Amino acid sequence: MTDTARYTARRKQLQALMQQGIAIIPSAPEVVRNGDAHYDYRHDSSLYYLTGFSEPEAVLVVIAGEMPQSILFCRDKNPEREVWDGFRYGPEAAHAHFGLDAAYSMAILDDKLLELMSNQATLYYPLGADVQWDARVIRLREAVKAKARNGVRAPSEIRDVREPLNEMRLFKDGHEQTLMQRAATISCEAHRRAMRFTRPGQFEYQVEAELLHEFCRHGARHPAYTSIVAGGVNACTLHYVGNDARLNDGDLLLIDAGCEFAGYAADITRTFPVNGKFSAPQRDVYEVVLAAQAAAIDAVQPGRLWNAPHEAALRVLAQGFVDLKLCQGSVEGVLESESYKQFYMHRTGHWLGMDVHDVGEYKVADQWRPLQAGMVLTVEPGCYIRPSDKVPRALWNIGIRIEDDVLVTAQGNAVLTQAAPKTISEIEEVMRHE
Ligand code: GLY
Ligand code: MN
Ligand code: MN
C-alpha cells in the first residue's frame, strides 16, 4: 500500500465512524523557546496520522455523510521564506501529493470553514486542546448561526473528534508495527551502547550523549521524551531529567530513554551497575523487579484485561518487598493496605504509539478494557528505595525500573524491545570491559 492510500483509508475509516458531520483537526502550533528561536517543530500526531502532512500552520477538514470530503488548509508557497526555512508544499502540490479532495491556503480558512460548517449537524473537534482554537471554532459556529435567516443551519452538536480518532490510533496496523519495531530496535542499540560506555566518574549527561548519538545516527533525530539518566538515588525521582551528576562506583544507573522514529515512539528503561557488576543487595532487588516484569508480560494476552499486567506485577513485587523486609506482614496485607506504594508508586504501563503516553481509553463502560491484537503498551514495574530508618541500610539508594514495549498479538504478545540486555548475566556480559 502506498503512503497516500494508507492515509486515505484512515480518513475513510474516520468518516465511517463519524457517519455525518464535519471534523476540524488543527496542526500543532510552533512554540517559541527564547527570543526568536523556536523549539524543534513536532507535528500533531492525529493530523499526521490522517494525512502524512507534517508542516506547521495546517488544518485538516474531514466531512462525512453523503458527500464525503477531505480538505487540507496549509501555508502558501513562499519562495523568499523557502530560501531561509526550506520547502513547503503549498496547497496545489499538497492536494496532488496527499490524495486529498481539495487543498486551500490557510489565508482563506475562516471563510471556507463558514461554508463547510453550514448545514452540518455535528461538529467534531478536539475540544479543549487549545483555547485559541476553541475560541475560533465557537466564533465561526456563531457566525454560521447568524446566517439562519438565509436558511443555513449551524452544527447543533459538538463532539470530541478524539473519541473516534483515538480509538483508531489505539490499534496499530502492520505498517505502524514495522515503524514501532524500528524505533524499538534503534532504542535497544542505544541502551546497549550506554551500557558499554558507562564507567564510574563519568557524568550522567555523557551517557545521555551516547544515547542521542545512537538515535540520531539511525535517522531518529529526536528522543520520544526527555531521556532520564539517573545514577544512585536520582533514580528514586521518577521524572529525573537533570542528568548532571557524577556516576559513583557501586551505584546503579537507571536509564529511561527511547527515540522517535518516523513519528513513532519507543520507551525503554534499563537499570545496571555503574561499575558493571551488581552487588548482592542490588541483585536481590533487581531479581524481584525482573520477576515482576516477566509476570506482567505474561499477562499481556488478547482477552485479558488492561489491568492484568499491573496486578500480576504487584503480586510479585509485594512478595519481594516482604522477603526483602521492605514491607511487613503478608502479601495479601501488603496489597490490601497498599503499603507497597512506598516503593512502587506508579502504574505498570501505558499505551504506546505516536505519543509516548499514547491515546486510547483504558476503561470502557467503567470496566478495564480487554487487550486486543494490535495494541501496544509498555510494561514497566520498578522499586525505588530512598534512605530511611524503616528500610535495611543495604538497600538505600537503589532505584530500579525495567521497561519494555509489548505488542498484543492474536496468539499472545511480542516484546518489541527484547534486544536491550535485561538479565543480570546479559548486562554484566555487555559491560565486561576488555
Ligand atoms: N518515559 C516515560 C514513561 O516511562 O512513562
Ligand atoms: Mn513508559
Ligand atoms: Mn519510560
Coordinates of C-alpha atoms in Angstrom, one line a residue, residues 39-291:
Y39 CA 11.5 24.6 19.9
D40 CA 12.0 21.9 17.2
Y41 CA 8.7 21.6 15.5
R42 CA 6.7 18.4 16.2
H43 CA 3.6 17.8 14.1
D44 CA 0.2 17.0 15.7
S45 CA 0.1 13.2 15.9
S46 CA -3.5 12.9 14.7
L47 CA -3.2 15.3 11.8
Y48 CA -0.1 13.3 10.7
Y49 CA -1.9 10.0 11.2
L50 CA -4.6 11.1 8.8
T51 CA -2.5 12.8 6.2
G52 CA 1.2 12.2 6.5
F53 CA 1.5 16.0 6.3
S54 CA 3.9 17.4 8.9
E55 CA 4.1 21.2 8.2
P56 CA 3.0 23.7 10.9
E57 CA 0.1 26.0 10.2
A58 CA -2.3 23.5 8.7
V59 CA -5.8 22.3 9.3
L60 CA -7.5 19.1 8.1
V61 CA -11.2 19.2 7.5
V62 CA -13.0 15.8 7.1
I63 CA -16.6 15.7 6.0
A64 CA -18.6 12.5 6.5
G65 CA -22.0 11.6 5.1
E66 CA -23.4 11.6 1.6
M67 CA -20.7 13.9 0.1
P68 CA -17.5 12.8 1.9
Q69 CA -14.5 15.1 1.5
S70 CA -11.0 15.6 2.9
I71 CA -9.7 19.1 2.6
L72 CA -6.3 20.4 3.8
F73 CA -5.5 24.0 4.6
C74 CA -1.8 24.8 4.6
R75 CA 0.7 27.5 4.1
D76 CA 1.1 29.1 0.7
K77 CA 4.3 28.6 -1.3
N78 CA 6.7 31.4 -0.4
P79 CA 9.9 31.4 -2.5
E80 CA 11.6 34.0 -0.3
R81 CA 10.8 32.2 3.0
E82 CA 11.7 28.9 1.4
V83 CA 15.2 30.2 0.8
W84 CA 15.6 30.6 4.6
D85 CA 13.4 27.8 6.1
G86 CA 13.1 25.2 3.4
F87 CA 10.5 23.6 1.2
R88 CA 6.8 24.0 1.8
Y89 CA 4.2 22.2 -0.3
G90 CA 1.6 24.9 -0.8
P91 CA -2.0 24.0 -1.5
E92 CA -1.6 22.9 -5.1
A93 CA 1.2 20.4 -4.5
A94 CA -0.3 19.2 -1.2
H95 CA -3.6 18.5 -3.0
A96 CA -1.9 16.3 -5.5
H97 CA 0.7 14.6 -3.2
F98 CA -1.5 13.7 -0.2
G99 CA -4.5 12.3 -2.1
L100 CA -6.9 15.0 -0.8
D101 CA -10.2 16.1 -2.4
A102 CA -9.0 19.7 -2.1
A103 CA -6.3 21.9 -0.5
Y104 CA -6.5 25.6 0.1
S105 CA -4.4 28.4 1.6
M106 CA -4.6 29.0 5.4
A107 CA -5.4 32.6 4.4
I108 CA -8.9 31.7 3.5
L109 CA -9.5 29.2 6.3
D110 CA -12.2 31.1 8.2
D111 CA -14.2 32.0 5.0
K112 CA -14.1 28.4 3.8
L113 CA -15.0 27.0 7.2
L114 CA -18.1 29.1 7.3
E115 CA -19.2 27.5 4.1
L116 CA -18.1 24.0 5.1
M117 CA -19.8 24.1 8.5
S118 CA -23.1 25.3 7.0
N119 CA -25.9 22.7 7.2
Q120 CA -23.7 20.1 9.0
A121 CA -25.5 18.7 12.1
T122 CA -22.4 17.7 14.0
L123 CA -19.1 19.4 14.5
Y124 CA -16.2 17.1 15.5
Y125 CA -13.3 19.0 17.0
P126 CA -10.6 18.4 19.7
L127 CA -12.5 20.4 22.2
G128 CA -10.3 21.9 25.0
A129 CA -7.0 21.0 23.4
D130 CA -6.1 24.6 22.6
V131 CA -8.0 27.6 24.0
Q132 CA -7.3 29.8 21.0
W133 CA -8.7 27.3 18.6
D134 CA -11.7 26.7 20.9
A135 CA -12.5 30.4 20.7
R136 CA -12.0 30.5 16.9
V137 CA -14.2 27.5 16.3
I138 CA -17.0 28.7 18.6
R139 CA -16.9 32.1 16.9
L140 CA -17.2 30.5 13.5
R141 CA -20.1 28.5 14.6
E142 CA -21.8 31.6 15.9
A143 CA -21.1 33.3 12.5
V144 CA -22.8 30.3 10.7
K145 CA -25.8 30.6 13.1
A146 CA -26.1 34.3 12.1
K147 CA -26.9 33.1 8.6
A148 CA -30.1 31.4 9.9
R149 CA -32.3 33.9 8.0
N150 CA -30.8 32.6 4.8
G151 CA -31.9 29.1 5.7
V152 CA -28.5 28.0 6.8
R153 CA -28.2 25.6 9.8
A154 CA -25.2 25.6 12.1
P155 CA -24.0 22.4 13.8
S156 CA -26.2 21.8 16.8
E157 CA -23.9 19.3 18.3
I158 CA -20.2 19.5 19.1
R159 CA -18.4 16.2 19.7
D160 CA -14.7 15.5 20.5
V161 CA -13.1 14.2 17.4
R162 CA -10.5 12.5 19.6
E163 CA -13.1 9.9 20.6
P164 CA -13.2 8.1 17.2
L165 CA -9.7 9.1 16.3
N166 CA -8.0 7.8 19.4
E167 CA -9.8 4.5 19.1
M168 CA -8.4 4.2 15.6
R169 CA -4.9 5.1 16.8
L170 CA -5.0 2.6 19.6
F171 CA -4.9 -0.3 17.1
K172 CA -1.6 -0.3 15.2
D173 CA -1.7 -1.6 11.6
G174 CA 1.1 -3.6 10.1
H175 CA 2.9 -0.5 8.8
E176 CA 2.8 1.1 12.2
Q177 CA 4.0 -2.1 13.9
T178 CA 7.0 -2.1 11.5
L179 CA 7.8 1.5 12.3
M180 CA 7.4 0.9 16.1
Q181 CA 9.7 -2.1 15.8
R182 CA 12.3 0.1 14.1
A183 CA 12.0 2.8 16.9
A184 CA 12.4 0.0 19.4
T185 CA 15.4 -1.6 17.8
I186 CA 17.3 1.7 17.5
S187 CA 16.5 2.4 21.1
C188 CA 17.7 -1.0 22.2
E189 CA 21.0 -0.3 20.4
A190 CA 21.2 3.0 22.3
H191 CA 20.8 1.2 25.7
R192 CA 23.4 -1.3 24.7
R193 CA 25.8 1.5 23.7
A194 CA 25.1 3.3 27.0
M195 CA 26.0 0.1 29.0
R196 CA 29.2 -0.4 27.1
F197 CA 30.2 3.3 27.6
T198 CA 29.3 3.7 31.3
R199 CA 32.2 3.9 33.9
P200 CA 32.5 5.3 37.4
G201 CA 33.4 9.0 37.3
Q202 CA 31.5 9.9 34.2
F203 CA 28.6 12.3 34.3
E204 CA 25.1 11.3 33.5
Y205 CA 25.0 13.7 30.6
Q206 CA 27.9 11.9 29.0
V207 CA 25.8 8.7 28.9
E208 CA 22.9 10.7 27.6
A209 CA 25.1 11.9 24.8
E210 CA 25.7 8.3 23.8
L211 CA 22.0 7.6 23.7
L212 CA 21.3 10.6 21.5
H213 CA 24.2 9.8 19.2
E214 CA 22.8 6.3 18.6
F215 CA 19.3 7.6 18.0
C216 CA 20.5 10.3 15.5
R217 CA 22.8 8.1 13.5
H218 CA 19.9 5.8 12.6
G219 CA 17.7 8.7 11.4
A220 CA 15.8 9.1 14.7
R221 CA 16.6 12.8 15.2
H222 CA 14.7 13.2 18.4
P223 CA 14.1 11.3 21.6
A224 CA 10.4 10.5 22.1
Y225 CA 10.6 12.2 25.5
T226 CA 13.4 13.7 27.6
S227 CA 15.8 11.0 28.5
I228 CA 16.2 10.1 32.2
V229 CA 19.8 9.2 33.1
A230 CA 19.7 8.8 36.8
G231 CA 22.6 7.5 38.9
G232 CA 22.1 6.2 42.5
V233 CA 19.4 8.0 44.5
N234 CA 18.5 10.1 41.5
A235 CA 16.7 7.0 40.1
C236 CA 14.2 7.4 43.0
T237 CA 13.0 10.7 41.4
L238 CA 10.6 9.2 38.8
H239 CA 11.0 12.0 36.3
Y240 CA 14.6 13.0 37.0
V241 CA 15.9 14.8 33.9
G242 CA 18.7 16.9 35.5
N243 CA 21.2 14.3 34.1
D244 CA 24.2 16.3 35.5
A245 CA 25.5 14.2 38.4
R246 CA 28.7 12.2 38.5
L247 CA 28.3 8.5 38.5
N248 CA 29.7 6.7 41.5
D249 CA 31.3 3.3 41.7
G250 CA 28.9 1.0 43.5
D251 CA 25.7 2.8 42.4
L252 CA 23.1 1.7 39.9
L253 CA 22.3 3.7 36.8
L254 CA 18.7 3.9 35.6
I255 CA 18.1 5.0 32.0
D256 CA 14.7 5.6 30.7
A257 CA 15.1 6.6 27.0
G258 CA 13.6 5.9 23.7
C259 CA 13.7 7.5 20.3
E260 CA 11.0 8.7 18.0
F261 CA 11.3 7.1 14.5
A262 CA 9.1 8.2 11.7
G263 CA 6.6 9.7 14.2
Y264 CA 6.5 6.6 16.5
A265 CA 7.9 6.3 20.0
A266 CA 9.9 3.7 21.8
D267 CA 10.0 3.8 25.6
I268 CA 12.7 1.6 27.3
T269 CA 14.1 1.6 30.8
R270 CA 17.1 -0.4 31.8
T271 CA 19.0 -0.3 35.2
F272 CA 22.5 -1.5 35.5
P273 CA 25.6 -1.1 37.8
V274 CA 27.9 1.8 37.0
N275 CA 30.9 -0.4 37.5
G276 CA 29.5 -3.3 35.5
K277 CA 28.8 -5.7 38.4
F278 CA 25.7 -6.0 40.5
S279 CA 26.3 -6.1 44.3
A280 CA 24.4 -8.7 46.3
P281 CA 21.7 -6.3 47.6
Q282 CA 21.3 -4.7 44.1
R283 CA 21.0 -8.2 42.6
D284 CA 18.2 -9.1 45.2
V285 CA 16.1 -6.1 44.3
Y286 CA 16.8 -6.4 40.6
E287 CA 15.6 -10.0 40.5
V288 CA 12.3 -9.1 42.2
V289 CA 11.6 -6.3 39.6
L290 CA 12.6 -8.6 36.8
A291 CA 10.3 -11.4 38.0

